[in-house]
Amino acid sequence: MRLPQLDERLQKAANLFPACGYGADIGADHGRLSCFLLAKERCERMCVSDLSAPSLEKAERLLHMHGLAERADFCVGDGITVLPQIADAIAVLGMGGKTIAHIIKDGREKLQGATLVLSAHTEVHLLRQAIMDIDYTIESEDIAYAGGRFYVIVRAVPGKSCYNEKEILIGPKL
């Protein structure tokens, strides 16, 4: 069975997601990113989570359809706090910058050095500020065009950073 198509935003997020033993897709919605990462063996196992049980059911059906569900932990809940174990890499995509900033700040104790792949629909400056606040640094940034709009996709890793106002607004790597 053919894998679901990833739009440019999800494909660029997948490209920034490192190969790892245990990954997480927070706010997975339809589960296309999780399906791709598991099918391409970028992750041995994944936590696929969403705040919405109906959305998580869509992801679970997709992974079952592709024979990947046994390699996934499905968790209904809010943010990184739902992780059943430490993840090597975590994707949080498709929400506003304020929401993602809240998620990574609230879940900072569970990050444990995980690589973060983040993409906010709005208020990207709040996301960059939160990355700095949790002692992470932006390793790379990319821009994608999907669904008639532009998105910034960020890869962040542990490390001190001190971005100035311009870097927070525009991005230190763009």
C-alpha atoms as one frame of an Amber mdcrd trajectory, in Angstrom:
protein
   0.000   0.000   0.000   1.262   3.422  -0.958   2.180   5.828   1.821   0.089
   8.974   2.181   1.443  12.026   0.410   3.171  14.597   2.594   2.713  18.220
   1.670   5.826  20.401   1.503   5.540  21.390   5.182   5.324  17.807   6.451
   8.043  16.636   4.048  10.438  19.311   5.276   9.585  18.443   8.885  10.282
  14.764   8.097  13.620  15.745   6.534  14.610  17.574   9.736  13.529  14.693
  11.985  16.612  12.637  12.914  16.741   8.866  12.704  16.127   7.573  16.200
  14.977   4.759  18.427  11.941   6.496  19.904  10.287   9.535  18.381   7.156
  11.481  19.194   4.563  13.267  17.098   2.711  15.618  19.448  -0.572  16.858
  17.998  -0.364  14.149  15.342  -3.888  14.739  13.975  -4.142  12.538  10.851
  -0.864  10.723  11.586   0.747  11.191   8.161   4.087  12.313   9.609   4.191
   9.399  12.068   3.256   6.957   9.306   6.032   8.262   7.061   8.706   8.224
   9.793   7.848   4.673  10.855   7.496   3.334   7.290  10.827   4.841   6.236
  12.382   3.439   9.450  13.497   6.873  10.586  12.074   5.827  13.991  11.983
   2.343  15.446   8.984   3.296  17.620   6.873   6.408  18.081   4.518   8.051
  20.490   1.608   9.348  18.416  -0.440  11.761  20.496  -3.223  14.262  20.158
  -5.456  16.188  22.510  -8.451  15.056  20.430  -9.477  11.385  20.669 -11.224
  11.497  17.227  -8.050  12.878  15.613  -5.952  10.210  17.279  -8.367   7.562
  15.974  -7.644   8.817  12.418  -3.918   8.407  13.034  -4.410   4.971  14.552
  -6.480   3.814  11.535  -3.795   5.076   9.144  -1.009   3.284  10.979  -3.063
   0.075  11.199  -3.735   0.275   7.458   0.027   0.348   6.818   0.904  -2.343
   9.371   2.749   0.121  11.609   0.443   0.377  14.636   2.381  -2.209  16.668
   5.362   0.170  16.608   3.359   3.087  18.016   2.113   4.174  21.410  -1.155
   6.093  20.958  -1.728   8.690  23.676  -4.628  11.084  24.125  -3.454  14.085
  26.060  -1.931  17.509  26.221   1.585  18.052  24.939   4.863  16.403  25.821
   3.634  15.429  29.285   1.867  12.375  27.751   5.112  10.717  26.628   5.292
   7.195  28.067   9.102   7.222  27.806  11.964   9.549  26.912  11.968  10.417
  23.228  15.058  11.004  21.109  13.213  13.427  18.840   9.876  15.224  19.135
   7.757  16.909  16.456   5.182  19.543  17.393   3.552  20.940  14.267   0.411
  22.620  13.090  -0.459  24.853  16.034   0.078  28.487  16.882   3.407  29.703
  18.237   1.863  30.504  21.614   0.511  26.952  21.939   3.766  25.266  20.901
   5.742  27.562  23.227   3.421  26.498  26.064   3.846  22.800  25.133   7.653
  22.858  25.120   7.880  24.961  28.276   5.418  22.751  30.188   7.122  19.601
  28.937  10.730  20.720  29.393  11.344  18.132  32.161  10.506  15.348  29.701
  12.651  16.697  26.861  15.824  15.124  28.245  17.916  16.375  25.314  15.504
  15.401  22.533  15.854  17.068  19.147  12.795  19.243  18.499  11.157  19.711
  15.101   8.646  22.541  15.401   6.377  24.436  13.033   3.974  27.111  14.153
   1.180  28.470  11.938   1.330  31.852  13.679   3.487  33.816  16.111   6.761
  32.100  15.221   8.591  34.710  17.302   6.986  33.257  20.459   8.275  29.833
  19.455  11.830  31.128  18.974  11.703  32.895  22.349  10.509  29.690  24.046
  13.344  27.701  22.440  15.794  30.151  23.959  13.958  30.090  27.329  14.260
  26.284  27.663  18.013  26.337  26.909  17.721  25.040  23.364  19.220  26.548
  20.235  17.949  26.656  16.674  20.092  24.366  14.551  18.229  25.012  11.302
  15.155  26.721   9.898  13.392  26.170   6.610  10.363  27.636   4.880   7.657
  25.541   3.243   4.657  26.457   1.154   1.563  24.311   1.634  -2.175  24.875
   1.528  -1.762  28.370   0.160   0.467  29.676   2.940   4.075  29.760   4.095
   5.344  27.927   7.183   8.603  28.053   9.109   9.971  24.683  10.219  12.577
  24.755  12.986  14.982  22.121  14.245  16.214  22.855  17.777  18.737  21.031
  19.936  19.954  21.509  23.515  22.270  24.468  23.937  22.356  28.016  25.179
  21.261  30.686  22.765  20.847  34.424  23.026  18.899  35.764  20.075  18.420
  39.466  19.561  15.043  40.981  18.707  15.642  40.726  14.953  16.659  37.050
  15.196  13.573  36.263  17.271  11.311  37.959  14.714  12.988  36.828  11.487
  14.969  33.795  12.609  18.667  33.346  13.288  19.080  30.877  10.411  16.778
  32.336   7.756
